[in-house]
mmCIF file of N, CA, C and O in Angstrom:
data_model
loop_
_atom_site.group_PDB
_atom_site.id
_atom_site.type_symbol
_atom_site.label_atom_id
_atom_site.label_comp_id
_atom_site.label_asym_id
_atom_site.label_seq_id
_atom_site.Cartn_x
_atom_site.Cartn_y
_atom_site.Cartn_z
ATOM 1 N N UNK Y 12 -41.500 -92.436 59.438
ATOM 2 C CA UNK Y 12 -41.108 -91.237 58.717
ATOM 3 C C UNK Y 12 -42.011 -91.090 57.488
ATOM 4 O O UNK Y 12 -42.391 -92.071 56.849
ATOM 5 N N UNK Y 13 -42.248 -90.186 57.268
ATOM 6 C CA UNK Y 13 -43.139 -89.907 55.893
ATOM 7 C C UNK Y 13 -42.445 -89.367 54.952
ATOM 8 O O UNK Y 13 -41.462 -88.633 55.060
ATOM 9 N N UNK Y 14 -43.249 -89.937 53.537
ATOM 10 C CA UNK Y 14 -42.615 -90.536 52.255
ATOM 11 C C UNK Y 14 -42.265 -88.587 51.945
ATOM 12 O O UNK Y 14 -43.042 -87.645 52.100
ATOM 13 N N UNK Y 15 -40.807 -88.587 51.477
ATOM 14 C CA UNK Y 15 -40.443 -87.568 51.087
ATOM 15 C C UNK Y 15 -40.631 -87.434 48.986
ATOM 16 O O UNK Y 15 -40.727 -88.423 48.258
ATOM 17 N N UNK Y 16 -40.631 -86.074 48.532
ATOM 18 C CA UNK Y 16 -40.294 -86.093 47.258
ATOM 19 C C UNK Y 16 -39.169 -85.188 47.070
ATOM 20 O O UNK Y 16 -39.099 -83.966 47.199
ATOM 21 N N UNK Y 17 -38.065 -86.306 46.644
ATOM 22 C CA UNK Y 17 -37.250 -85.509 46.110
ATOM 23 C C UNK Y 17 -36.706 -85.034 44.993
ATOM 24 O O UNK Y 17 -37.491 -85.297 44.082
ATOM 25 N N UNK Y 18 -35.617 -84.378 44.518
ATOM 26 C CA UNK Y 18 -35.590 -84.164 43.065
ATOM 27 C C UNK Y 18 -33.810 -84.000 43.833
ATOM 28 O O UNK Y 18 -33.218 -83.502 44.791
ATOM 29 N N UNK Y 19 -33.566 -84.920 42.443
ATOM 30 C CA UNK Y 19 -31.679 -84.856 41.920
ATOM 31 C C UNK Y 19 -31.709 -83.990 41.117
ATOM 32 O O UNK Y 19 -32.729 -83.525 40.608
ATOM 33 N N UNK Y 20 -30.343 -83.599 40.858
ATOM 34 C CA UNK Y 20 -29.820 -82.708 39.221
ATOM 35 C C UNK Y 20 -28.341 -83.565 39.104
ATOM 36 O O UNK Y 20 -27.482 -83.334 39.955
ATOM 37 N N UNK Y 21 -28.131 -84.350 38.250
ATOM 38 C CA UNK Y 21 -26.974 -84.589 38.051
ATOM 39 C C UNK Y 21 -26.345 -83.971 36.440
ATOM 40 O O UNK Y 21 -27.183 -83.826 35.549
ATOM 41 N N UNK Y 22 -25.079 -83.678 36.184
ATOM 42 C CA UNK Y 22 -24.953 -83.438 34.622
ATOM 43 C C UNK Y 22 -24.754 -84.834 33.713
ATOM 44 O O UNK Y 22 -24.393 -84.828 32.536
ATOM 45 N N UNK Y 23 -24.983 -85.716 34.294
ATOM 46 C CA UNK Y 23 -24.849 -87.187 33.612
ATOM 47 C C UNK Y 23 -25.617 -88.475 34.109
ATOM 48 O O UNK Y 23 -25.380 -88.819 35.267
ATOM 49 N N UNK Y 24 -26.446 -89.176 33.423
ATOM 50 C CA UNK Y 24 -27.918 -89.952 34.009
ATOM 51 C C UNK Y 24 -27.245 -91.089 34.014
ATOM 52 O O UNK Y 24 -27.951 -92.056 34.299
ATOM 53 N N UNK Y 25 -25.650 -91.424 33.710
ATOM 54 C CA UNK Y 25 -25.100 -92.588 33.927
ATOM 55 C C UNK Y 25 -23.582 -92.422 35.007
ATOM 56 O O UNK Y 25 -23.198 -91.304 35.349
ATOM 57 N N UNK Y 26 -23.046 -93.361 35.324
ATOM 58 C CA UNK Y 26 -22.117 -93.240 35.941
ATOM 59 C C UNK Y 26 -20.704 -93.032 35.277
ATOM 60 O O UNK Y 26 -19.901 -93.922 34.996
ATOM 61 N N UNK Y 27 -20.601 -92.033 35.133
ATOM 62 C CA UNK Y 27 -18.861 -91.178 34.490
ATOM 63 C C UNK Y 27 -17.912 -90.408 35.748
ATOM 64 O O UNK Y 27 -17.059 -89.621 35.336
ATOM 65 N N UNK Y 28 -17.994 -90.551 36.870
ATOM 66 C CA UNK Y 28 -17.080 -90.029 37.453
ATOM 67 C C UNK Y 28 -17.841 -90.203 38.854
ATOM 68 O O UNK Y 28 -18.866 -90.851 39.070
ATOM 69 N N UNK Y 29 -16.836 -89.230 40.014
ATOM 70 C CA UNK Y 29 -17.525 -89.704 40.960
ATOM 71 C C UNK Y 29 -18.839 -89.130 41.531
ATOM 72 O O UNK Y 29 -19.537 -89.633 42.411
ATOM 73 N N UNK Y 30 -19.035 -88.002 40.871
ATOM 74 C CA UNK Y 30 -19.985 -86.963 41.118
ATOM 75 C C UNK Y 30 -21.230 -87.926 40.676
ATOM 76 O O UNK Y 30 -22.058 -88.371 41.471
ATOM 77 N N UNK Y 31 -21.219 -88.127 39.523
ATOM 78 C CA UNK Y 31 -22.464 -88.989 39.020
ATOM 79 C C UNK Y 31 -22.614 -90.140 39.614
ATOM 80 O O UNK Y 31 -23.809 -90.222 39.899
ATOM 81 N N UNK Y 32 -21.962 -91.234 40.014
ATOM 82 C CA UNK Y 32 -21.888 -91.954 40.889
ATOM 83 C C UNK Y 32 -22.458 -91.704 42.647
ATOM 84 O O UNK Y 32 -23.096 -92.449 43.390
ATOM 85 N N UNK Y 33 -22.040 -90.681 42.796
ATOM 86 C CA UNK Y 33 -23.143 -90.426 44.275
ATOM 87 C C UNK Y 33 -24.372 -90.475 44.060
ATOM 88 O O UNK Y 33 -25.299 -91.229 44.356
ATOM 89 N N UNK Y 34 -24.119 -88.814 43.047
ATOM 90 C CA UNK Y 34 -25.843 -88.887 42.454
ATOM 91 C C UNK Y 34 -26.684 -90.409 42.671
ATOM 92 O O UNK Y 34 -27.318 -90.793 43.655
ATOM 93 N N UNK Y 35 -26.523 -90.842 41.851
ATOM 94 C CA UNK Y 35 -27.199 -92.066 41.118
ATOM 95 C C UNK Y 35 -27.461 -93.013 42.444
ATOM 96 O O UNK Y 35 -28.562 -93.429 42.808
ATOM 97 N N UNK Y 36 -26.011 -93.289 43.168
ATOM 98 C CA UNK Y 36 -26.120 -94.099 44.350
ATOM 99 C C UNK Y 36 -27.487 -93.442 45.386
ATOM 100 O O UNK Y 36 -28.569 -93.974 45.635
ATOM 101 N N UNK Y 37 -26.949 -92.132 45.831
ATOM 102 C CA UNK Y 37 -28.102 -91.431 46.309
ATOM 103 C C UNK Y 37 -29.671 -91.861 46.087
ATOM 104 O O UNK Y 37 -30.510 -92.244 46.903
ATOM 105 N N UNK Y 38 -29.756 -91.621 44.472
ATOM 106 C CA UNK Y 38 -31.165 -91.856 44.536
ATOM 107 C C UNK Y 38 -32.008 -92.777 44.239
ATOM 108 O O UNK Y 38 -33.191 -92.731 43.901
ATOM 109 N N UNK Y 39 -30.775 -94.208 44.509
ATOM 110 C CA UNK Y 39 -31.349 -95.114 44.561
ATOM 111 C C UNK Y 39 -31.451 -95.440 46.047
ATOM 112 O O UNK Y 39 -32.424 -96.140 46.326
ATOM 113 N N UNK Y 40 -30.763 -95.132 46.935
ATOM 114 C CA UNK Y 40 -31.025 -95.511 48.216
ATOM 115 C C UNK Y 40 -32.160 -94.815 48.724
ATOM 116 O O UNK Y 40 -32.745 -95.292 49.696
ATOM 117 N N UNK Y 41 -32.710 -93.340 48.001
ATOM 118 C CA UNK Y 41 -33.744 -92.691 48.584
ATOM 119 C C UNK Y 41 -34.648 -93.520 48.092
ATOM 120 O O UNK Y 41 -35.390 -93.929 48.985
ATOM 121 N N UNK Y 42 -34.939 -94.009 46.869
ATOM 122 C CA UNK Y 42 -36.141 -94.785 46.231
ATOM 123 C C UNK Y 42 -36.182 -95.885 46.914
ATOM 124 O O UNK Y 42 -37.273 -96.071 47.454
ATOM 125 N N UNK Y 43 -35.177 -96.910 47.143
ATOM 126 C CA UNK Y 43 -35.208 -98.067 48.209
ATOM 127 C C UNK Y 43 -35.622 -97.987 49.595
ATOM 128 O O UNK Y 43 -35.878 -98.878 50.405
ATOM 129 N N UNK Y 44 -35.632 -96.636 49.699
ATOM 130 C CA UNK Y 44 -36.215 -96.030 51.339
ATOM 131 C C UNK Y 44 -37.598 -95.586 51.382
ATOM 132 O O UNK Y 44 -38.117 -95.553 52.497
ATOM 133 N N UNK Y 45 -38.052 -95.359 50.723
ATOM 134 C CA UNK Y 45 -39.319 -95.620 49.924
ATOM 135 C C UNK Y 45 -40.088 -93.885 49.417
ATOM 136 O O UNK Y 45 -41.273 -93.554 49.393
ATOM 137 N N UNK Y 46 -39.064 -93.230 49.133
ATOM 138 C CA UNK Y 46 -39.076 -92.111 49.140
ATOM 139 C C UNK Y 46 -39.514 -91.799 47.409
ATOM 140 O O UNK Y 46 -38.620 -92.239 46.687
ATOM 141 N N UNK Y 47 -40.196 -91.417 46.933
ATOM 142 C CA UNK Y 47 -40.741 -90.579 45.441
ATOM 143 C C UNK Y 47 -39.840 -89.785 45.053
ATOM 144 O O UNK Y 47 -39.945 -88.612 45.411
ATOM 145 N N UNK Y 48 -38.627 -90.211 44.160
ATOM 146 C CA UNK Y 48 -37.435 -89.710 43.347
ATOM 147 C C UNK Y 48 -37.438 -89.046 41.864
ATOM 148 O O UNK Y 48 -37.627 -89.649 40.807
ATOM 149 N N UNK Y 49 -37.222 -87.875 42.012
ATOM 150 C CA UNK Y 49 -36.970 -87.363 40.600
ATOM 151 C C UNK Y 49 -35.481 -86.939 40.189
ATOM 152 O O UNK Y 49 -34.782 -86.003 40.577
ATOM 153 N N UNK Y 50 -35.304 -87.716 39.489
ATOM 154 C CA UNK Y 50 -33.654 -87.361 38.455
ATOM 155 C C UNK Y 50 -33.730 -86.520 37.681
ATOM 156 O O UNK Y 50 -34.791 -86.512 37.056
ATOM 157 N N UNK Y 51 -33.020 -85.762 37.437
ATOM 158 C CA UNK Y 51 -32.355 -84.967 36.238
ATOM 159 C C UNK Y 51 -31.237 -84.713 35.743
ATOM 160 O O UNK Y 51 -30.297 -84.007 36.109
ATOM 161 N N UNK Y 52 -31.486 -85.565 34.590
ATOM 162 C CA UNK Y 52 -30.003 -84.763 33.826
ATOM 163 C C UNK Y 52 -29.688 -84.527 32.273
ATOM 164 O O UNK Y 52 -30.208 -85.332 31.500
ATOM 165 N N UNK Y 53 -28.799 -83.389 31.669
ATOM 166 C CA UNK Y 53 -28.909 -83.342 30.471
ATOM 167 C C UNK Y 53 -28.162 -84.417 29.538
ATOM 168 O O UNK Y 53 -28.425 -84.522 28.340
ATOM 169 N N UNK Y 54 -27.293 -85.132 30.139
ATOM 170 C CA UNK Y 54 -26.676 -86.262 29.190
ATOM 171 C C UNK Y 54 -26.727 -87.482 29.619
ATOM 172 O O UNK Y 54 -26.567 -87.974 30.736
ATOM 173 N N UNK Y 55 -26.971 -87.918 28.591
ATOM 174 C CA UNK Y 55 -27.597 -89.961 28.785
ATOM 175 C C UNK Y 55 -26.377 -90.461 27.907
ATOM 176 O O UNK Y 55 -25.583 -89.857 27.185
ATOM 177 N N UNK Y 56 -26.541 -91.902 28.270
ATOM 178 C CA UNK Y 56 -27.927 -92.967 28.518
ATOM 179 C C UNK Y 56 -28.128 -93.071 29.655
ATOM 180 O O UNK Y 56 -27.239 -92.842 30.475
ATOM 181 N N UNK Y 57 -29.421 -93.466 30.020
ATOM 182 C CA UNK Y 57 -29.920 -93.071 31.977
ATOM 183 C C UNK Y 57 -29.282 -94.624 32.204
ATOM 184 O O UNK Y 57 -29.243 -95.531 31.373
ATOM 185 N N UNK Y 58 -28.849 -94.632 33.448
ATOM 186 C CA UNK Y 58 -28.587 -95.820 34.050
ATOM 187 C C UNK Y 58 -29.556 -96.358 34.236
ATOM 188 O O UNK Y 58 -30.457 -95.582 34.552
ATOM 189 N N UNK Y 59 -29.990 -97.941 34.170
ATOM 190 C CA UNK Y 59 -30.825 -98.780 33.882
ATOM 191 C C UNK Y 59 -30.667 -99.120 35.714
ATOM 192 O O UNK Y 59 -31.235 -100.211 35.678
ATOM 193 N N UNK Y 60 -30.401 -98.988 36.806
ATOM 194 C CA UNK Y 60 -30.183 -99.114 38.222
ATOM 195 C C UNK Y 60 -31.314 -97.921 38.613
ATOM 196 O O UNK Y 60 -32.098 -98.009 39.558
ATOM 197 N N UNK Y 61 -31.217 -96.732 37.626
ATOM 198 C CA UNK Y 61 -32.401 -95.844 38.197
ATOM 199 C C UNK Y 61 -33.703 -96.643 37.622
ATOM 200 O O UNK Y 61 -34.631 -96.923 38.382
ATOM 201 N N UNK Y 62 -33.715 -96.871 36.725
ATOM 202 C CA UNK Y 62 -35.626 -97.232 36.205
ATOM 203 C C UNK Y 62 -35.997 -98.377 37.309
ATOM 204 O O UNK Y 62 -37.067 -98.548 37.892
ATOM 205 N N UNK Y 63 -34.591 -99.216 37.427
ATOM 206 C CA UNK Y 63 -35.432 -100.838 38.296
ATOM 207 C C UNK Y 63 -35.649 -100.618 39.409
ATOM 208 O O UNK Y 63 -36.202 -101.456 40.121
ATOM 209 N N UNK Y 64 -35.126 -98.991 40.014
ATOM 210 C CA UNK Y 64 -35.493 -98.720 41.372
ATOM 211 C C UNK Y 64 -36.936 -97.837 41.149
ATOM 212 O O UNK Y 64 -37.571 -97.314 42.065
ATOM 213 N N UNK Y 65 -37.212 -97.811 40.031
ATOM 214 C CA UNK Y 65 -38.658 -97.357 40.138
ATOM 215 C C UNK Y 65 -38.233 -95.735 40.201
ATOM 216 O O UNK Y 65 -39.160 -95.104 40.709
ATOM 217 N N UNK Y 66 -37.279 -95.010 39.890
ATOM 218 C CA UNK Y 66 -36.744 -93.961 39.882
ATOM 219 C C UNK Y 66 -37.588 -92.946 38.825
ATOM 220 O O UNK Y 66 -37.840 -93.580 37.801
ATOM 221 N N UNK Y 67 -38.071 -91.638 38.768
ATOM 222 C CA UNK Y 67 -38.626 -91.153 37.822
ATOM 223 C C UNK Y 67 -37.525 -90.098 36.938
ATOM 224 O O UNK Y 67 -37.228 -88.965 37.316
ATOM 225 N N UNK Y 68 -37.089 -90.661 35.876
ATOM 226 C CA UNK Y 68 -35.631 -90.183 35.327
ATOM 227 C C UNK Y 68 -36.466 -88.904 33.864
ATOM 228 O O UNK Y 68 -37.527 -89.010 33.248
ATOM 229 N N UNK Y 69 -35.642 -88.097 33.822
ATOM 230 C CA UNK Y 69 -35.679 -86.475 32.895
ATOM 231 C C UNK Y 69 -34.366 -86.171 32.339
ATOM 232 O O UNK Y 69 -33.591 -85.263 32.641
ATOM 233 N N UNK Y 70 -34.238 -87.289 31.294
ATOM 234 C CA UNK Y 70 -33.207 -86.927 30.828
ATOM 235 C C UNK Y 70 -33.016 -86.299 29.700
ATOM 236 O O UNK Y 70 -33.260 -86.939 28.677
ATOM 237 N N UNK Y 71 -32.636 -85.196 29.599
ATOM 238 C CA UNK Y 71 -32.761 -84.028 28.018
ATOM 239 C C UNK Y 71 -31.826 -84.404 27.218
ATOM 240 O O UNK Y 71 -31.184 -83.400 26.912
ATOM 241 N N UNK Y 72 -31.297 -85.576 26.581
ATOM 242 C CA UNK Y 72 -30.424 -86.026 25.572
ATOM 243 C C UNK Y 72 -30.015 -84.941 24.867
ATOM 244 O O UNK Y 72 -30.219 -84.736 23.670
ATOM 245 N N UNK Y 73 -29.274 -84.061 25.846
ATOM 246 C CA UNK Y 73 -28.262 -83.220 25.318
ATOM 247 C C UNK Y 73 -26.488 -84.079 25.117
ATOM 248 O O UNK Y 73 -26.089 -85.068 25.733
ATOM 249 N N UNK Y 74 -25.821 -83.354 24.170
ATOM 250 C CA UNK Y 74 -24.709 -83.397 23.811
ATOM 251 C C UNK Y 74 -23.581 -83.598 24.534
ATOM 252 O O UNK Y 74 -23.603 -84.814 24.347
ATOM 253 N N UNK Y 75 -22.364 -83.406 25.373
ATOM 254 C CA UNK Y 75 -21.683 -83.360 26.313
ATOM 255 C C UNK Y 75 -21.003 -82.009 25.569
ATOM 256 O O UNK Y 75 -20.648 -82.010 24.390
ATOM 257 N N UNK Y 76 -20.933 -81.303 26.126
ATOM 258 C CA UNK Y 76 -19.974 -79.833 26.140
ATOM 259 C C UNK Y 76 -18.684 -79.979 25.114
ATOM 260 O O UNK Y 76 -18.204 -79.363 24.162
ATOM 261 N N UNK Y 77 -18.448 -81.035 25.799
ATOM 262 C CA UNK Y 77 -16.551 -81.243 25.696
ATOM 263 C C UNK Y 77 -16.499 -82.388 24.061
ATOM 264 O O UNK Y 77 -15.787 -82.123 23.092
ATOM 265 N N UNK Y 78 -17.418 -83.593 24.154
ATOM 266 C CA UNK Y 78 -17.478 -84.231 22.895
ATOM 267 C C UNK Y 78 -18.448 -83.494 21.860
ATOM 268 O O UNK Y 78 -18.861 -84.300 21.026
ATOM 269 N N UNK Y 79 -18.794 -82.566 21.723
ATOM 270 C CA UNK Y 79 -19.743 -81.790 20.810
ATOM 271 C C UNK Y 79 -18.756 -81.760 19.994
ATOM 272 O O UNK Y 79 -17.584 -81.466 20.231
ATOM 273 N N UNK Y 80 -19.395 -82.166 18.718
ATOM 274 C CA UNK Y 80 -18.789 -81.504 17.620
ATOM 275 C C UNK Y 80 -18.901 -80.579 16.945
ATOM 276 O O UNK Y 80 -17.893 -80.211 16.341
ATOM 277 N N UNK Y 81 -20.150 -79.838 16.774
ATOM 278 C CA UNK Y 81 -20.536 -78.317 16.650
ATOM 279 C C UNK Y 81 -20.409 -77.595 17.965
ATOM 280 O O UNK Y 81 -21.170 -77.505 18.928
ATOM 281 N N UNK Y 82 -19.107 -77.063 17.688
ATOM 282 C CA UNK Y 82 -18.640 -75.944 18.477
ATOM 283 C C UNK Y 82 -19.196 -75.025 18.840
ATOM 284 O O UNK Y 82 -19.246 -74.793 20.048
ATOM 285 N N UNK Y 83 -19.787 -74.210 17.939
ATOM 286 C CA UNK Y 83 -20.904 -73.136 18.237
ATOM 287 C C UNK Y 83 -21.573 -73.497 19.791
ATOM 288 O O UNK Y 83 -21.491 -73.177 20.977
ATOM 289 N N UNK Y 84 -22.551 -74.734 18.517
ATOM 290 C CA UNK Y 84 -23.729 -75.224 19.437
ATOM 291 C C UNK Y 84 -23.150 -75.586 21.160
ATOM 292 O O UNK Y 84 -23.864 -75.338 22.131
ATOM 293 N N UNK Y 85 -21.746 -76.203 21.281
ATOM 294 C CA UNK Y 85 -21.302 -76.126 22.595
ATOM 295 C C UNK Y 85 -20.778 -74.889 23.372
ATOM 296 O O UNK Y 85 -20.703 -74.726 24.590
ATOM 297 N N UNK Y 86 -20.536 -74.308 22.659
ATOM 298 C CA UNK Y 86 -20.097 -72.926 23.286
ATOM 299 C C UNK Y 86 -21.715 -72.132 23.601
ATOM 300 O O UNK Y 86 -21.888 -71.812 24.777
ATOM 301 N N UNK Y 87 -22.749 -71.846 22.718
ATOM 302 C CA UNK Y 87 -23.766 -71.537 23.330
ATOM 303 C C UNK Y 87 -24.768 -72.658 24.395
ATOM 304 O O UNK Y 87 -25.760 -72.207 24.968
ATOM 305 N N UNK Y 88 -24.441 -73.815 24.517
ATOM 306 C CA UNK Y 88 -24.745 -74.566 25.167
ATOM 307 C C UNK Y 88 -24.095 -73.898 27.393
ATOM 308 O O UNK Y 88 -24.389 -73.565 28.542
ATOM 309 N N UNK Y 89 -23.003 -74.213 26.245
ATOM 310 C CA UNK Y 89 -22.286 -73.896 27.861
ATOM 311 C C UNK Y 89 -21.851 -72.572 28.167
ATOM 312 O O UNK Y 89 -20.816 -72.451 28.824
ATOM 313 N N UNK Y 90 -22.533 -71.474 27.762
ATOM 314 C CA UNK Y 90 -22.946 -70.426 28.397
ATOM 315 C C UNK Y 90 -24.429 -70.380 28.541
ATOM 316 O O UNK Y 90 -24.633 -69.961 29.681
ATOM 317 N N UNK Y 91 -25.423 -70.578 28.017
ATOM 318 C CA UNK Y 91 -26.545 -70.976 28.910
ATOM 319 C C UNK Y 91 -26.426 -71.589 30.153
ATOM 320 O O UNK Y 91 -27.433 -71.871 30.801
#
């Protein structure tokens, strides 16, 4: 099979629920398959399971919506 490139989007580069948890599982099994992985996501810290899989991680150290403490800034956050 030939080497695929893929690209994730998760909203969290660590494991917080189960959504992020696939994610992450996902693209480490694609990188272990020997596949060229790109992550994305806006809230960290990146899981340290993506870098040792050689994973290429984009994480925009944004805020979380919900723990923001400038309200504004989350309310125009999360309508963008």
């Amino acid at each position: 099979m030939s080497r695929l490139n893929v690209c994730l989007i998760s909203d969290r580069a660590f494991v917080s629920g189960g959504q992020a948890k696939v994610t992450i599982d996902t693209a480490r099994l694609l990188a272990e398959s020997g596949h060229r992985v790109l992550f994305f996501a806006p809230v960290g810290p990146v899981d340290q399971s993506l870098r040792q899989a050689g994973i290429e991680v984009h994480c925009l150290g944004q805020d979380d919506i919900l723990s923001n403490s400038d309200r504004i800034k989350a309310l125009v956050t999360g309508l963008w």
